Coordinates of C-alpha atoms in Angstrom, one line a residue:
X1046 CA -23.0 -83.5 119.6
X1047 CA -20.6 -82.9 116.6
X1048 CA -21.0 -79.4 115.8
X1049 CA -17.9 -78.9 113.5
X1050 CA -18.2 -76.6 110.5
X1051 CA -14.8 -76.8 109.6
X1052 CA -11.0 -78.1 110.4
X1053 CA -10.6 -75.8 113.4
X1054 CA -13.3 -77.8 115.6
X1055 CA -10.8 -80.6 115.9
X1056 CA -8.1 -79.0 117.6
X1057 CA -7.5 -81.6 120.2
X1058 CA -7.1 -84.5 117.8
X1059 CA -4.1 -83.1 115.7
X1060 CA -1.4 -81.0 117.4
X1061 CA 1.9 -82.5 117.6
X1062 CA 2.8 -86.2 116.8
X1063 CA 1.0 -88.6 118.8
X1064 CA 4.0 -89.1 120.8
X1065 CA 5.5 -85.6 120.6
X1066 CA 8.1 -86.6 117.9
X1067 CA 7.3 -85.1 114.5
X1068 CA 5.8 -87.8 112.4
X1069 CA 4.6 -88.0 109.0
X1070 CA 1.9 -85.5 108.7
X1071 CA 1.9 -84.4 112.3
X1072 CA 1.1 -80.8 112.9
X1073 CA 1.0 -77.9 115.3
X1074 CA -2.7 -77.1 114.3
X1075 CA -5.7 -79.2 113.9
X1076 CA -7.0 -82.1 112.1
X1077 CA -10.0 -81.9 109.6
X1078 CA -13.4 -83.4 110.2
X1079 CA -12.4 -87.1 109.4
X1080 CA -15.1 -89.5 108.2
X1081 CA -15.4 -90.9 104.9
X1082 CA -16.6 -89.2 102.1
X1083 CA -20.3 -89.6 100.5
X1084 CA -18.6 -89.9 97.0
X1085 CA -18.6 -93.4 95.3
X1086 CA -14.8 -93.9 96.2
X1087 CA -14.8 -97.4 94.5
X1088 CA -11.8 -99.5 93.6
X1089 CA -11.9 -98.0 90.0
X1090 CA -11.1 -94.8 91.8
X1091 CA -8.8 -95.0 94.6
X1092 CA -5.2 -95.8 94.3
X1093 CA -4.3 -99.4 95.0
X1094 CA -2.5 -99.9 98.2
X1095 CA 0.7 -101.4 97.7
X1096 CA 2.9 -101.1 101.0
X1097 CA 6.3 -100.2 100.8
X1098 CA 9.5 -102.5 101.3
X1099 CA 10.9 -100.0 103.8
X1100 CA 11.5 -99.9 107.2
X1101 CA 10.2 -102.5 109.5
X1102 CA 7.7 -101.2 112.5
X1103 CA 8.2 -102.8 115.9
X1104 CA 4.2 -102.9 115.5
X1105 CA 2.5 -103.3 112.3
X1106 CA -0.1 -100.8 110.8
X1107 CA -3.2 -101.9 109.1
X1108 CA -4.7 -101.3 105.4
X1109 CA -7.7 -100.0 107.6
X1110 CA -5.7 -97.1 109.2
X1111 CA -3.9 -98.4 112.2
X1112 CA -0.5 -96.8 112.3
X1113 CA 2.6 -98.4 112.9
X1114 CA 4.7 -98.0 115.6
X1115 CA 8.4 -97.6 116.1
X1116 CA 10.5 -97.6 119.2
X1117 CA 13.3 -96.1 117.7
X1118 CA 14.3 -94.5 114.1
X1119 CA 15.7 -97.2 111.8
X1120 CA 19.4 -97.5 112.0
X1121 CA 19.7 -97.5 108.5
X1122 CA 17.5 -94.9 106.8
X1123 CA 16.2 -96.0 103.2
X1124 CA 16.2 -93.6 100.1
X1125 CA 12.4 -94.0 98.9
X1126 CA 13.1 -91.6 95.9
X1127 CA 16.2 -92.7 93.8
X1128 CA 17.0 -89.8 91.7
X1129 CA 16.5 -86.4 91.0
X1130 CA 13.3 -85.8 88.7
X1131 CA 12.4 -82.1 88.2
X1132 CA 15.3 -81.3 85.9
X1133 CA 15.9 -77.9 86.7
X1134 CA 12.0 -77.1 86.9
X1135 CA 9.7 -75.4 89.4
X1136 CA 6.5 -76.7 91.0
X1137 CA 4.4 -74.2 92.9
X1138 CA 2.2 -74.6 95.8
X1139 CA 0.2 -72.7 98.5
X1140 CA -0.5 -74.2 102.0
X1141 CA -0.7 -73.1 105.5
X1142 CA 1.8 -72.8 108.4
X1143 CA 1.4 -73.1 112.3
X1144 CA 4.2 -70.8 113.4
X1145 CA 7.4 -68.5 112.4
X1146 CA 8.3 -68.6 108.9
X1147 CA 11.4 -71.2 108.3
X1148 CA 15.0 -70.2 107.8
X1149 CA 15.4 -68.9 104.1
X1150 CA 16.7 -71.7 101.5
X1151 CA 20.0 -70.0 101.1
X1152 CA 21.0 -70.4 104.7
X1153 CA 18.9 -73.4 105.2
X1154 CA 21.0 -76.8 104.6
X1155 CA 18.1 -79.1 104.9
X1156 CA 16.1 -77.2 102.4
X1157 CA 19.1 -77.0 99.9
X1158 CA 19.6 -80.9 100.2
X1159 CA 15.9 -81.2 99.5
X1160 CA 16.2 -79.1 96.4
X1161 CA 19.2 -81.1 95.5
X1162 CA 17.1 -84.4 95.8
X1163 CA 14.0 -83.0 93.8
X1164 CA 16.3 -81.7 91.1
X1165 CA 14.6 -78.4 91.0
X1166 CA 12.3 -76.3 93.6
X1167 CA 9.0 -76.1 95.1
X1168 CA 8.0 -72.5 95.4
X1169 CA 5.6 -72.5 98.6
X1170 CA 3.4 -69.6 99.5
X1171 CA 3.0 -70.3 103.3
X1172 CA 0.2 -68.6 104.9
X1173 CA -0.3 -68.3 108.4
X1174 CA -3.4 -70.9 109.4
X1175 CA -5.8 -68.1 110.5
X1176 CA -5.4 -66.1 107.3
X1177 CA -5.3 -69.4 105.0
X1178 CA -9.0 -69.7 104.1
X1179 CA -9.2 -66.0 102.9
X1180 CA -5.9 -66.1 101.0
X1181 CA -6.9 -69.5 99.3
X1182 CA -10.1 -67.8 98.1
X1183 CA -8.2 -64.7 96.8
X1184 CA -5.9 -66.8 95.0
X1185 CA -8.6 -68.9 93.3
X1186 CA -10.5 -65.6 92.5
X1187 CA -7.5 -64.2 90.9
X1188 CA -7.1 -67.0 88.7
X1189 CA -3.2 -67.5 89.0
X1190 CA -3.2 -70.7 90.8
X1191 CA -0.4 -72.9 92.0
X1192 CA 0.0 -76.5 90.8
X1193 CA -0.6 -77.8 94.4
X1194 CA -3.3 -76.2 96.9
X1195 CA -4.0 -77.4 100.4
X1196 CA -7.7 -78.1 100.9
X1197 CA -8.2 -77.7 104.6
X1198 CA -11.5 -77.2 104.8
X1199 CA -11.8 -73.6 103.4
X1200 CA -15.1 -72.3 102.5
X1201 CA -14.7 -72.4 98.6
X1202 CA -18.5 -72.1 97.3
X1203 CA -19.4 -74.9 95.0
X1204 CA -16.6 -77.2 95.7
X1205 CA -17.5 -79.7 93.1
X1206 CA -17.7 -77.0 90.4
X1207 CA -14.6 -75.8 91.5
X1208 CA -12.8 -78.9 91.4
X1209 CA -14.2 -80.2 88.1
X1210 CA -13.5 -76.6 86.4
X1211 CA -9.9 -76.0 87.8
X1212 CA -8.6 -79.1 89.3
X1213 CA -7.0 -82.1 88.0
X1214 CA -8.9 -85.2 87.8
X1215 CA -6.3 -87.7 89.5
X1216 CA -7.8 -90.8 88.6
X1217 CA -6.4 -91.4 85.2
X1218 CA -2.9 -91.0 87.0
X1219 CA -3.4 -93.0 90.3
X1220 CA -6.6 -95.2 90.3
X1221 CA -5.9 -98.8 90.5
X1222 CA -2.6 -100.4 89.5
X1223 CA -1.5 -96.7 88.3
X1224 CA -0.7 -95.9 91.6
X1225 CA 2.8 -98.2 91.4
X1226 CA 4.4 -95.2 89.5
X1227 CA 4.4 -93.5 92.9
X1228 CA 5.5 -95.7 95.4
X1229 CA 5.1 -93.4 98.6
X1230 CA 1.6 -92.4 97.6
X1231 CA 0.7 -96.2 96.8
X1232 CA 2.1 -96.9 100.3
X1233 CA -0.8 -94.9 101.7
X1234 CA -3.9 -96.9 102.8
X1235 CA -7.2 -96.4 100.8
X1236 CA -8.8 -95.2 103.8
X1237 CA -7.0 -92.0 103.7
X1238 CA -7.8 -91.4 100.1
X1239 CA -11.7 -91.7 100.3
X1240 CA -12.1 -87.9 101.6
X1241 CA -10.5 -86.8 98.4
X1242 CA -12.9 -88.3 96.2
X1243 CA -15.6 -86.0 94.8
X1244 CA -18.3 -86.6 92.2
X1245 CA -16.9 -90.1 91.8
X1246 CA -13.4 -88.8 90.8
X1247 CA -10.2 -88.7 92.7
X1248 CA -9.3 -84.8 93.4
X1249 CA -6.6 -84.6 96.1
X1250 CA -3.5 -86.0 97.8
X1251 CA -4.2 -87.1 101.5
X1252 CA -2.4 -85.8 104.6
X1253 CA -3.2 -88.8 106.6
X1254 CA -3.9 -88.8 110.5
X1255 CA -4.8 -91.2 113.0
X1256 CA -8.4 -92.4 111.9
X1257 CA -10.0 -91.4 115.3
X1258 CA -9.5 -89.3 118.2
X1259 CA -10.7 -91.6 120.4
X1260 CA -13.1 -91.8 123.1
X1261 CA -11.0 -90.1 126.0
X1262 CA -8.8 -91.5 128.9
X1263 CA -9.6 -93.3 132.4
X1264 CA -7.6 -93.6 135.4
X1265 CA -6.9 -97.1 135.0
X1266 CA -5.9 -97.7 138.5
X1267 CA -9.2 -96.5 139.8
X1268 CA -11.2 -98.6 137.2
X1269 CA -9.3 -101.8 138.1
X1270 CA -9.9 -101.1 141.6
X1271 CA -13.5 -101.0 141.0
X1272 CA -13.3 -104.5 139.4
X1273 CA -13.1 -103.4 135.7
X1274 CA -10.0 -104.1 133.8
X1275 CA -11.3 -103.6 130.3
X1276 CA -14.0 -100.8 129.7
X1277 CA -15.2 -102.6 126.7
X1278 CA -16.5 -105.4 128.6
X1279 CA -18.7 -103.4 130.6
X1280 CA -22.4 -104.7 129.7
X1281 CA -24.5 -101.7 129.4
X1282 CA -25.4 -98.2 130.4
X1283 CA -26.8 -99.3 133.7
X1284 CA -23.7 -101.3 134.5
X1285 CA -21.9 -97.9 133.7
X1286 CA -23.9 -95.9 135.8
X1287 CA -23.3 -98.1 138.9
X1288 CA -19.6 -98.1 138.0
X1289 CA -19.6 -94.2 138.1
X1290 CA -21.5 -94.3 141.5
X1291 CA -18.8 -96.7 142.6
X1292 CA -15.9 -94.3 141.3
X1293 CA -17.5 -91.3 142.8
X1294 CA -16.8 -90.5 146.7
X1295 CA -13.8 -88.9 149.1
X1296 CA -13.6 -85.8 147.2
X1297 CA -13.1 -87.9 143.8
X1298 CA -15.9 -88.0 141.1
X1299 CA -16.0 -90.7 138.2
X1300 CA -16.4 -87.8 135.6
X1301 CA -15.2 -83.9 135.0
X1302 CA -15.1 -82.8 131.3
X1303 CA -15.7 -79.3 129.7
X1304 CA -19.1 -79.3 128.4
X1305 CA -19.3 -82.6 130.2
X1306 CA -17.4 -84.4 127.6
X1307 CA -20.3 -85.9 125.6
X1308 CA -18.2 -87.7 123.0
X1309 CA -17.6 -90.9 124.7
X1310 CA -21.4 -91.0 125.6
X1311 CA -22.1 -90.4 121.9
X1312 CA -20.0 -93.4 121.0
X1313 CA -21.5 -95.5 123.5
X1314 CA -25.0 -94.7 122.7
X1315 CA -24.5 -95.0 119.0
X1316 CA -25.1 -91.3 118.0
X1317 CA -24.0 -90.6 114.4
X1318 CA -20.9 -88.5 113.7
X1319 CA -22.6 -85.6 112.2
X1320 CA -25.2 -86.8 110.1
X1321 CA -26.3 -90.3 108.9
X1322 CA -28.4 -91.8 106.0
X1323 CA -31.6 -93.2 106.8
X1324 CA -34.0 -94.2 103.8
X1325 CA -31.9 -92.0 101.4
X1326 CA -32.4 -88.9 103.8
X1327 CA -29.7 -87.1 105.6
X1328 CA -30.4 -87.0 109.4
X1329 CA -28.3 -84.9 112.0
X1330 CA -27.1 -86.4 114.8
X1331 CA -29.2 -84.4 117.4
X1332 CA -32.3 -85.4 115.4
X1333 CA -31.7 -89.2 116.3
X1334 CA -33.4 -91.0 119.4
X1335 CA -30.1 -92.4 120.3
X1336 CA -28.9 -88.6 120.7
X1337 CA -31.9 -87.9 123.4
X1338 CA -31.3 -91.1 125.2
X1339 CA -27.5 -90.0 125.3
X1340 CA -28.5 -86.9 126.7
X1341 CA -31.0 -88.3 129.1
X1342 CA -28.3 -90.8 130.5
X1343 CA -25.5 -88.0 131.2
X1344 CA -28.4 -86.4 133.1
X1345 CA -28.7 -89.5 135.3
X1346 CA -25.2 -89.5 135.8
X1347 CA -24.9 -85.7 136.9
X1348 CA -28.2 -86.3 139.4
X1349 CA -26.1 -89.1 140.9
X1350 CA -23.5 -86.9 141.3
X1351 CA -20.9 -88.4 139.4
X1352 CA -19.5 -85.3 137.8
X1353 CA -17.0 -83.0 139.6
X1354 CA -19.3 -79.8 140.6
X1355 CA -18.6 -77.2 137.9
X1356 CA -16.7 -79.2 135.7
X1357 CA -19.0 -78.5 132.9
X1358 CA -17.2 -74.8 132.9
X1359 CA -13.9 -76.1 133.1
X1360 CA -11.0 -74.8 130.8
X1361 CA -9.3 -77.8 128.9
X1362 CA -6.3 -77.0 131.5
X1363 CA -8.5 -77.4 134.6
X1364 CA -10.2 -80.6 133.3
X1365 CA -6.4 -82.0 132.6
X1366 CA -5.3 -80.9 136.1
X1367 CA -8.2 -82.6 137.9
X1368 CA -7.6 -85.6 136.0
X1369 CA -3.8 -85.5 136.7
X1370 CA -4.4 -85.0 140.2
X1371 CA -6.8 -88.0 140.8
X1372 CA -9.6 -85.7 141.4
X1373 CA -11.6 -87.4 138.5
X1374 CA -11.6 -91.0 137.1
X1375 CA -12.6 -90.4 133.5
X1376 CA -12.3 -87.3 130.9
X1377 CA -12.5 -86.6 127.4
X1378 CA -9.5 -85.5 125.5
X1379 CA -8.1 -86.7 122.1
X1380 CA -5.5 -89.5 121.9
X1381 CA -2.5 -87.4 120.7
X1382 CA -2.8 -85.9 124.3
X1383 CA -1.7 -89.5 125.8
X1384 CA 1.9 -90.0 124.7
X1385 CA 3.3 -86.8 123.9
X1386 CA 5.9 -85.1 126.3
X1387 CA 4.2 -83.7 129.0
X1388 CA 1.3 -86.0 128.0
X1389 CA -1.0 -88.1 130.4
X1390 CA 1.2 -91.3 130.6
X1391 CA 3.7 -89.1 131.9
X1392 CA 1.8 -86.6 134.2
X1393 CA -0.8 -89.2 135.7
X1394 CA 2.0 -91.2 137.6
X1395 CA 4.1 -88.2 138.2
X1396 CA 1.4 -86.9 140.2
X1397 CA 0.8 -90.2 142.0
X1398 CA 3.2 -93.3 141.0
X1399 CA 0.2 -95.7 142.0
X1400 CA -2.0 -94.4 139.3
X1401 CA -1.7 -95.5 135.6
X1402 CA -3.7 -94.1 132.7
X1403 CA -5.4 -95.6 129.5
X1404 CA -7.3 -94.8 126.7
X1405 CA -11.2 -95.3 127.1
X1406 CA -12.5 -98.3 125.1
X1407 CA -16.2 -97.8 124.7
X1408 CA -18.8 -100.4 124.9
X1409 CA -22.3 -100.2 124.0
X1410 CA -25.1 -98.7 126.0
X1411 CA -27.4 -101.5 124.9
X1412 CA -25.0 -104.2 124.6
X1413 CA -23.3 -105.8 121.4
X1414 CA -20.9 -103.8 119.3
X1415 CA -19.6 -100.5 120.3
X1416 CA -18.8 -97.6 117.9
X1417 CA -16.4 -94.7 117.7
X1418 CA -16.2 -91.7 115.3
X1419 CA -14.0 -91.6 112.3
X1420 CA -13.1 -87.9 113.1
X1421 CA -9.5 -87.7 112.6
X1422 CA -8.6 -89.5 109.0
X1423 CA -6.9 -86.8 107.3
X1424 CA -5.5 -83.5 108.1
X1425 CA -6.6 -82.0 104.9
X1426 CA -5.9 -83.1 101.0
X1427 CA -4.4 -81.2 98.4
X1428 CA -5.8 -80.3 95.3
X1429 CA -3.6 -80.3 91.9
X1430 CA -4.4 -77.5 89.2
X1431 CA -5.2 -78.7 86.0
X1432 CA -2.2 -79.1 83.5
X1433 CA -0.7 -81.1 80.5
X1434 CA -0.1 -84.9 81.3
X1435 CA 3.5 -84.5 81.7
X1436 CA 3.2 -81.5 84.1
X1437 CA 0.7 -83.5 86.2
X1438 CA 3.2 -86.5 86.5
X1439 CA 5.9 -84.1 87.6
X1440 CA 3.6 -82.4 90.1
X1441 CA 2.8 -86.1 91.5
X1442 CA 6.1 -87.0 91.7
X1443 CA 6.9 -84.0 94.0
X1444 CA 3.7 -85.3 96.0
X1445 CA 5.4 -88.6 96.0
X1446 CA 8.7 -87.3 97.4
X1447 CA 6.8 -85.3 100.2
X1448 CA 4.9 -88.7 101.0
X1449 CA 8.1 -90.3 102.0
X1450 CA 7.5 -92.4 105.0
X1451 CA 8.9 -92.8 108.3
X1452 CA 12.2 -94.5 108.4
X1453 CA 13.1 -92.9 104.7
X1454 CA 16.2 -90.6 104.2
X1455 CA 13.4 -88.1 102.8
X1456 CA 11.4 -88.1 105.7
X1457 CA 14.4 -87.4 108.1
X1458 CA 15.3 -84.6 105.9
X1459 CA 12.1 -82.9 105.7
X1460 CA 11.0 -83.6 109.6
X1461 CA 14.6 -83.4 111.2
X1462 CA 16.7 -81.5 108.7
X1463 CA 20.2 -81.7 108.1
X1464 CA 22.4 -84.0 110.2
X1465 CA 25.0 -82.1 112.4
X1466 CA 23.5 -78.8 111.8
X1467 CA 20.0 -79.6 112.9
X1468 CA 20.3 -83.0 115.0
X1469 CA 22.5 -85.2 116.0
X1470 CA 22.0 -89.2 116.5
X1471 CA 21.8 -90.8 120.0
X1472 CA 23.3 -94.2 120.8
X1473 CA 20.3 -95.7 119.4
X1474 CA 20.1 -93.8 115.9
X1475 CA 17.3 -91.5 117.1
X1476 CA 17.7 -87.9 115.9
X1477 CA 18.0 -85.3 118.9
X1478 CA 17.4 -81.7 117.4
X1479 CA 19.6 -78.7 117.8
X1480 CA 18.7 -75.4 118.6
X1481 CA 18.9 -74.6 114.7
X1482 CA 16.5 -77.3 113.9
X1483 CA 13.3 -75.6 114.8
X1484 CA 13.3 -72.9 112.2
X1485 CA 15.3 -75.0 109.5
X1486 CA 12.6 -77.8 109.6
X1487 CA 9.7 -74.9 109.6
X1488 CA 9.2 -75.3 105.9
X1489 CA 5.6 -76.6 105.3
X1490 CA 6.3 -79.8 103.4
X1491 CA 3.9 -81.8 105.7
X1492 CA 1.0 -79.5 104.8
X1493 CA 1.3 -80.6 101.0
X1494 CA 1.5 -84.2 101.2
X1495 CA 2.6 -86.9 103.8
X1496 CA 3.0 -90.5 104.5
X1497 CA 1.0 -92.5 106.9
X1498 CA 0.9 -91.5 110.3
X1499 CA 3.3 -93.2 112.5
X1500 CA 3.9 -93.8 116.6
X1501 CA 7.2 -93.0 117.5
X1502 CA 8.7 -92.3 120.8
X1503 CA 12.3 -94.0 122.1
X1504 CA 11.7 -92.3 125.3
X1505 CA 8.2 -94.0 126.2
X1506 CA 8.0 -97.2 124.4
X1507 CA 5.2 -98.7 126.7
X1508 CA 3.1 -95.4 125.8
X1509 CA 3.0 -96.3 122.1
X1510 CA 2.3 -99.9 123.0
X1511 CA -0.7 -98.7 124.8
X1512 CA -1.5 -96.5 121.7
X1513 CA -1.1 -99.0 119.3
X1514 CA -3.4 -101.2 121.0
X1515 CA -6.1 -98.4 121.3
X1516 CA -5.8 -97.6 117.9
X1517 CA -6.2 -101.5 116.7
X1518 CA -9.4 -101.6 118.8
X1519 CA -10.9 -98.3 118.0
X1520 CA -10.4 -98.2 114.0
X1521 CA -12.2 -101.0 113.3
X1522 CA -15.6 -99.9 115.1
X1523 CA -15.3 -96.6 113.4
X1524 CA -18.4 -94.8 111.9
X1525 CA -18.4 -92.2 109.3
X1526 CA -19.7 -88.9 108.7
X1527 CA -21.5 -89.1 104.9
X1528 CA -21.0 -85.3 104.2
X1529 CA -17.4 -85.0 104.5
X1530 CA -15.9 -83.0 101.9
X1531 CA -19.3 -81.5 101.0
X1532 CA -19.9 -77.7 101.1
X1533 CA -23.0 -76.3 102.6
X1534 CA -23.2 -72.5 102.4
X1535 CA -25.6 -72.3 105.1
X1536 CA -23.6 -74.5 107.2
X1537 CA -20.5 -72.2 106.6
X1538 CA -22.2 -69.1 107.4
X1539 CA -24.7 -70.0 110.1
X1540 CA -23.7 -73.5 111.4
X1541 CA -22.1 -72.7 114.7
X1542 CA -24.4 -70.1 115.6
X1543 CA -27.8 -71.9 115.2
X1544 CA -25.9 -75.1 116.9
X1545 CA -25.2 -72.9 120.0
X1546 CA -28.8 -73.0 121.5
X1547 CA -28.9 -76.7 121.0
X1548 CA -25.8 -77.0 122.9
X1549 CA -26.9 -74.8 125.6
X1550 CA -30.3 -76.5 126.3
X1551 CA -28.4 -79.6 126.6
X1552 CA -25.9 -78.2 129.2
X1553 CA -28.7 -76.9 131.0
X1554 CA -30.8 -79.9 131.0
X1555 CA -27.9 -82.0 132.2
X1556 CA -27.2 -79.5 135.2
X1557 CA -30.8 -79.5 136.1
X1558 CA -31.5 -76.0 135.1
X1559 CA -33.8 -77.1 132.1
X1560 CA -36.0 -79.9 130.6
X1561 CA -35.6 -82.7 128.1
X1562 CA -38.6 -80.8 126.2
X1563 CA -36.3 -77.5 126.3
X1564 CA -33.8 -79.9 124.3
X1565 CA -36.4 -80.8 121.8
X1566 CA -37.5 -77.4 121.2
X1567 CA -34.0 -76.2 120.7
X1568 CA -33.5 -79.2 118.2
X1569 CA -37.0 -77.8 116.3
X1570 CA -35.8 -74.3 116.4
X1571 CA -32.4 -75.5 114.7
X1572 CA -34.1 -77.0 111.9
X1573 CA -36.2 -74.0 110.9
X1574 CA -33.4 -71.6 111.7
X1575 CA -31.2 -73.2 109.0
X1576 CA -30.9 -76.8 109.7
X1577 CA -33.3 -78.2 107.1
X1578 CA -31.4 -75.6 104.4
X1579 CA -28.2 -77.2 105.6
X1580 CA -29.7 -80.6 105.0
X1581 CA -30.8 -79.7 101.8
X1582 CA -27.7 -78.3 100.5
X1583 CA -25.5 -81.1 101.6
X1584 CA -28.4 -83.6 100.1
X1585 CA -28.0 -81.8 96.9
X1586 CA -24.3 -81.9 97.0
X1587 CA -24.4 -85.5 98.0
X1588 CA -26.6 -86.5 94.9
X1589 CA -23.7 -84.9 92.7
X1590 CA -21.0 -86.6 94.8
X1591 CA -22.4 -90.0 94.5
X1592 CA -22.7 -89.9 90.6
X1593 CA -21.1 -92.9 88.8
X1594 CA -17.5 -92.5 88.5
X1595 CA -16.3 -91.4 85.1
X1596 CA -14.1 -94.2 83.1
X1597 CA -10.4 -93.9 83.5
X1598 CA -8.6 -92.2 80.9

């Protein structure tokens, strides 16, 4: 059941780079909810996707959002922004930060070089991620707003009204062929721009992620021993139940995830991602028949003994350890947990060299096409304060610089720092950080704008091959949340609180301590306790967000 009310729910989908090497837009925090926006993201609003003729990946990305993959950093980084452009001027910004403050510019050679490349400065107010929502709303209330403002899901009341009154409509600057004036921004596929379209207008610069957090992982060795080499070919739920029983025995269980790891089963049963539209009305995931079918099926698995005893109460560490040791054959965790240093691609075979691990590619419980959730499209998107045409173009040039893609000189500077001080190159040209790098590269450029997400690991090329293959299969079957980017005051205040009784009833039912009627009753209570109000508020916001786009200026 998708219960997120803000970006912090998706902690497992962001964290470090997919492979532990900082990539464009990677972070040490979390990803926003990531489905396509409800607004009218038509071709007249979105920037035209113009792939940059830069570094050639070892495995190509796609316009739909599958990330490109590199086995090594390109030997000759290219310069994506040819000349300084700020002419001594300053652009201001506010964003969050997920660690200690960086080395100040006066003693930070990387920062100094970036200012030189900009031809001016970006004055950043960096706020701890725990305090960012409060600080941003305080800045907004004070009226003295910076040029660039990270919108990370902060509870901005009447977000549409705020955007229209205080933020720049970027449609006239970026829509369609206008994107060619900002090549790094044009290099971002349209799928990542859609969440920033509000009320038929483009109001933000995206910070791309990997589109989907996936459906978890399997011990591939165990599945192959049971005769399954490709989980997407499992015929239906009954076949999976038989497989799970076969995987269980001799002190091993098919499944074992915190709170039963329901997300893969929601994918299998086609449960919507948070909300769906039926006959013009928003319907919550928990209100659908698919949700009750999913819950009932998981209860069958539990009753058949396929879950490790007590696993629904495991911490994430307990779950990971059980999977690594071979105690369980399948878990739910986000795709970034696969290839980073200390990720499953290392730890599973380290515990037992005979065991291999792979992302779980879902099947359909009823046969036919499977689905996953597009729950990790963007980390966030950055709003631009209204200003003169010339100033907005200057601000967009800054965003264009910050969106420099993997393989560029600018990307290397922002993510790895100054050569010699912050990193040295290995024999294949990969940057190896020095002790100074951690603080010198902590300037939060990547939380204002970033290029497309990239898979990169010189240490584990086989891992990124597996991940690239998984993204290539998962992204095309992704389903979206139509309420992304819309604000519901009731959801912000009560969303988690009123959802918890439903989650508790589901847990109790699956564990044999309650009934399906208890689940239905909890869902009914959710509606009266605020669910219907949330629906109404989202529906109202949705009506505004789907208004016809205004003509480009």
